[in-house]
């Protein structure tokens, strides 16, 4: 059932004064979610413990609502129904992640859990049967706990275990999965995972964060080379990474603030993009110079940023078929370089202060500014930096309380998608848009307090009943008519 205001909106703009942005047929529309946030069944049928199971079980109050992902949306049991909802939305692709601990309970590749293989085979087959292309994230933050016990991504040996795990995924699913994302949001994992905000919740900002980053970049390179070496010829798929990027603008026109924006871009995004997508490879020079200088001033015996060898730079450089990009945030950046002091921290290294853009509208929970232009600006920025790189938006979404009437979410999708299509018209090679999230889910620190879904999930109902929100109906219209009306809805 299409709510009346949606119909009025579509028909009104089509027939009255609407400029319609066409969504080309080969532009892929999809929705996303991740394993820990949706699957549940945390200890069912042989699944091992991961760092999110561990964190939420050992620190009961970790999430603001004291919740965890033990059951979440119960997609482990409801995958068939999930695919029916995806079909209802009419999406071209579905982005989900594979739970490493469900496939390899101990994290190592010596023992494979047959039920894990069965689960993802069922899901992938059901998607394909319904004409939906799987876009699969190999690692979306849920590292097996036994590997964390060995130091997690601060331990370089983990690059080997990631490669072993990925080989098993390619062997079992690569005949049908043609789009792979190695890592989701490396910045969030290595920055917030090492300043206590998300799992593994280690307090080692400015040290552990960079060790994590090196392992992650090397692991990404290894997965890509593994695919090239052993699978590409036969499977003909594509492998990329998903980076979360914000749009930053200087607080003033001063050289200091402009340099602060360049520094923030290099530290937060160039950290990942430059080694993989630039011609030279390696960390951005602005970043490595700065960390070396600050480390020295803090009396460390060497830079806290672990260097890459020439061979490692080569392994990582060019290890992509596409660029995945999550967009949520735009901020004002101000220079804040201070004399180095102990203890070290990532924030001190970056040396900027980020604030909200004056006057900008925010989401219901004051979580994110709503700044659609930033989406187009980042797309043009990536296009210019890494000319011609094929880009897919792998996340973009709006949080609220989960109510079924969600006109602001509709408006958010519409305005962001228009910016994407405008950038595409200007020649940016962007080939898809993925809304986060498919349904309400476990949102890490925010537990079940922040709802991004197109579908409402009743978390008090053991059946975890899903109900389409107005935005789901809107998304159906997008996939059906393949146009985005320019007019905003008056709510
Ligand atoms: C999509 O279709 C357009 C128009 O036919 C074409 O120019 C473009 O190369 C296609 N893009 C992809 C990614 O296939
Ligand atoms: C968790 O939060 C509850 C409610 O706020 C509180 O009563 C309890 O003491 C907290 N437990 C821990 C371990 O902090
Ligand atoms: C580094 O050591 C020098 C010499 O002991 C000392 O003066 C300086 O304060 C130290 N730097 C920091 C950031 O602690
Ligand atoms: C659970 O949900 C499914 C799908 O919506 C429905 O078919 C089924 O009847 C529900 N079961 C119960 C016990 O509510």
Coordinates of C-alpha atoms in Angstrom, one line a residue, residues 265-458:
X265 CA 41.4 14.7 4.9
X266 CA 44.8 13.0 4.9
X267 CA 44.6 11.6 8.4
X268 CA 41.0 10.4 8.3
X269 CA 40.6 9.3 4.7
X270 CA 44.0 9.5 3.0
X271 CA 45.2 7.0 5.6
X272 CA 43.2 4.4 3.7
X273 CA 42.8 5.9 0.2
X274 CA 46.4 7.0 -0.5
X275 CA 48.0 3.6 0.0
X276 CA 45.4 1.9 -2.2
X277 CA 44.2 4.4 -4.8
X278 CA 47.1 6.9 -5.4
X279 CA 49.9 6.4 -8.0
X280 CA 52.6 6.6 -5.4
X281 CA 51.0 4.4 -2.7
X282 CA 52.1 4.6 0.9
X283 CA 50.6 6.8 3.7
X284 CA 50.0 10.5 2.8
X285 CA 53.3 12.3 3.4
X286 CA 51.5 15.0 5.4
X287 CA 50.4 12.3 7.8
X288 CA 53.6 10.4 8.2
X289 CA 55.7 13.6 8.5
X290 CA 53.4 14.9 11.2
X291 CA 53.3 11.6 13.2
X292 CA 57.1 11.3 13.0
X293 CA 57.5 14.9 14.3
X294 CA 55.0 14.5 17.2
X295 CA 56.4 11.1 18.2
X296 CA 59.9 12.5 18.4
X297 CA 58.7 15.4 20.5
X298 CA 57.0 13.0 22.8
X299 CA 60.3 11.1 23.2
X300 CA 59.2 7.9 21.4
X301 CA 62.2 6.0 19.9
X302 CA 60.5 5.9 16.5
X303 CA 57.4 7.1 14.7
X304 CA 54.2 5.7 16.1
X305 CA 53.1 5.2 12.5
X306 CA 54.6 1.8 11.5
X307 CA 56.2 2.2 8.0
X308 CA 55.6 0.0 5.0
X309 CA 58.4 -1.7 3.1
X310 CA 58.7 -1.1 -0.7
X311 CA 57.2 -4.6 -1.3
X312 CA 54.3 -3.8 1.0
X313 CA 53.6 -0.5 -0.7
X314 CA 53.5 -2.3 -4.1
X315 CA 51.2 -5.0 -2.7
X316 CA 48.7 -2.5 -1.5
X317 CA 49.0 0.1 -4.3
X318 CA 46.3 -0.4 -7.0
X319 CA 44.6 -3.2 -5.1
X320 CA 41.1 -2.2 -6.2
X321 CA 38.4 -2.7 -8.8
X322 CA 36.1 -0.1 -7.3
X323 CA 35.9 2.5 -4.5
X324 CA 33.1 2.0 -1.9
X325 CA 32.1 5.1 -0.1
X326 CA 29.9 5.7 3.0
X327 CA 28.5 9.2 3.5
X328 CA 27.0 10.5 6.6
X329 CA 28.9 13.5 7.8
X330 CA 29.9 17.1 6.9
X331 CA 31.8 19.4 9.4
X332 CA 33.7 22.6 9.8
X333 CA 37.4 22.2 10.5
X334 CA 39.6 24.6 12.4
X335 CA 43.4 24.4 13.0
X336 CA 44.3 23.2 16.5
X337 CA 48.0 22.3 16.4
X338 CA 49.5 22.4 19.9
X339 CA 52.9 21.6 21.3
X340 CA 53.1 17.8 21.6
X341 CA 52.4 16.4 25.0
X342 CA 52.0 12.9 26.5
X343 CA 50.1 10.7 26.4
X344 CA 49.9 10.6 22.6
X345 CA 46.6 10.4 20.8
X346 CA 45.2 10.4 17.3
X347 CA 43.4 13.7 17.9
X348 CA 46.7 15.4 18.9
X349 CA 48.3 14.1 15.7
X350 CA 45.6 15.4 13.5
X351 CA 45.5 18.8 15.4
X352 CA 42.1 20.1 14.3
X353 CA 38.8 20.9 15.9
X354 CA 35.7 19.8 14.1
X355 CA 32.3 21.5 14.7
X356 CA 28.9 21.4 13.1
X357 CA 28.2 23.6 10.1
X358 CA 26.4 26.7 11.4
X359 CA 22.7 26.6 10.6
X360 CA 22.7 23.2 9.1
X361 CA 19.6 21.0 9.7
X362 CA 20.2 17.9 11.8
X363 CA 18.7 14.4 12.1
X364 CA 16.2 13.8 14.8
X365 CA 18.7 12.7 17.4
X366 CA 21.1 15.5 16.5
X367 CA 23.4 12.8 15.4
X368 CA 24.3 13.9 11.9
X369 CA 24.0 17.1 10.0
X370 CA 21.9 16.8 6.9
X371 CA 24.2 18.2 4.2
X372 CA 23.4 16.5 0.8
X373 CA 25.8 18.8 -1.2
X374 CA 28.6 17.2 0.7
X375 CA 27.8 13.9 -1.0
X376 CA 28.3 15.5 -4.4
X377 CA 31.4 17.3 -3.1
X378 CA 33.0 14.1 -1.9
X379 CA 32.2 12.3 -5.1
X380 CA 33.9 15.1 -7.1
X381 CA 36.8 15.1 -4.7
X382 CA 37.4 11.3 -5.1
X383 CA 36.9 11.6 -8.9
X384 CA 39.5 14.3 -9.1
X385 CA 42.0 12.6 -6.8
X386 CA 41.8 9.1 -8.4
X387 CA 40.6 9.9 -11.8
X388 CA 38.0 7.6 -13.3
X389 CA 37.8 5.3 -10.3
X390 CA 34.5 3.5 -10.4
X391 CA 32.6 4.5 -7.2
X392 CA 29.7 2.9 -5.4
X393 CA 27.9 4.5 -2.5
X394 CA 27.9 1.6 0.0
X395 CA 26.1 3.5 2.8
X396 CA 24.1 6.6 3.3
X397 CA 21.3 6.8 5.9
X398 CA 19.0 8.7 8.3
X399 CA 18.5 7.8 11.9
X400 CA 15.2 8.3 13.9
X401 CA 13.1 6.5 16.4
X402 CA 11.8 3.9 14.0
X403 CA 8.3 5.3 13.4
X404 CA 6.4 4.1 10.3
X405 CA 5.7 7.6 9.0
X406 CA 9.2 8.9 8.2
X407 CA 8.9 11.7 5.6
X408 CA 12.3 13.2 6.7
X409 CA 14.0 9.9 5.7
X410 CA 12.3 10.1 2.3
X411 CA 13.5 13.6 1.9
X412 CA 17.0 12.7 3.0
X413 CA 17.2 9.8 0.4
X414 CA 15.8 12.0 -2.3
X415 CA 18.2 14.9 -1.8
X416 CA 21.3 12.7 -1.4
X417 CA 20.4 10.6 -4.5
X418 CA 19.9 13.8 -6.6
X419 CA 23.4 14.9 -5.6
X420 CA 24.8 11.6 -6.7
X421 CA 22.9 11.7 -10.0
X422 CA 24.1 15.3 -10.6
X423 CA 27.7 14.3 -10.0
X424 CA 27.2 11.3 -12.4
X425 CA 25.9 13.7 -15.1
X426 CA 29.1 15.8 -14.6
X427 CA 31.1 12.7 -15.4
X428 CA 31.9 11.2 -12.0
X429 CA 32.0 7.4 -12.5
X430 CA 29.5 6.4 -9.8
X431 CA 27.6 3.3 -10.5
X432 CA 25.4 2.6 -7.5
X433 CA 23.7 3.8 -4.3
X434 CA 23.1 1.8 -1.2
X435 CA 20.8 2.9 1.6
X436 CA 21.7 2.1 5.2
X437 CA 19.9 0.3 6.5
X438 CA 17.6 -2.3 5.0
X439 CA 15.8 -2.6 8.4
X440 CA 16.2 -1.3 11.9
X441 CA 19.1 -3.1 13.6
X442 CA 21.6 -3.1 16.4
X443 CA 23.5 0.2 16.0
X444 CA 26.7 -0.6 18.1
X445 CA 27.0 2.0 20.9
X446 CA 23.5 3.2 20.2
X447 CA 22.0 -0.3 20.7
X448 CA 18.4 -0.2 19.5
X449 CA 18.0 3.6 20.1
X450 CA 18.9 4.7 16.6
X451 CA 16.8 3.3 13.7
X452 CA 18.0 3.7 10.1
X453 CA 15.8 1.1 8.5
X454 CA 13.4 1.2 5.6
X455 CA 11.6 -1.5 7.5
X456 CA 10.6 -1.2 11.2
X457 CA 11.5 -4.3 13.3
X458 CA 9.5 -5.0 16.4

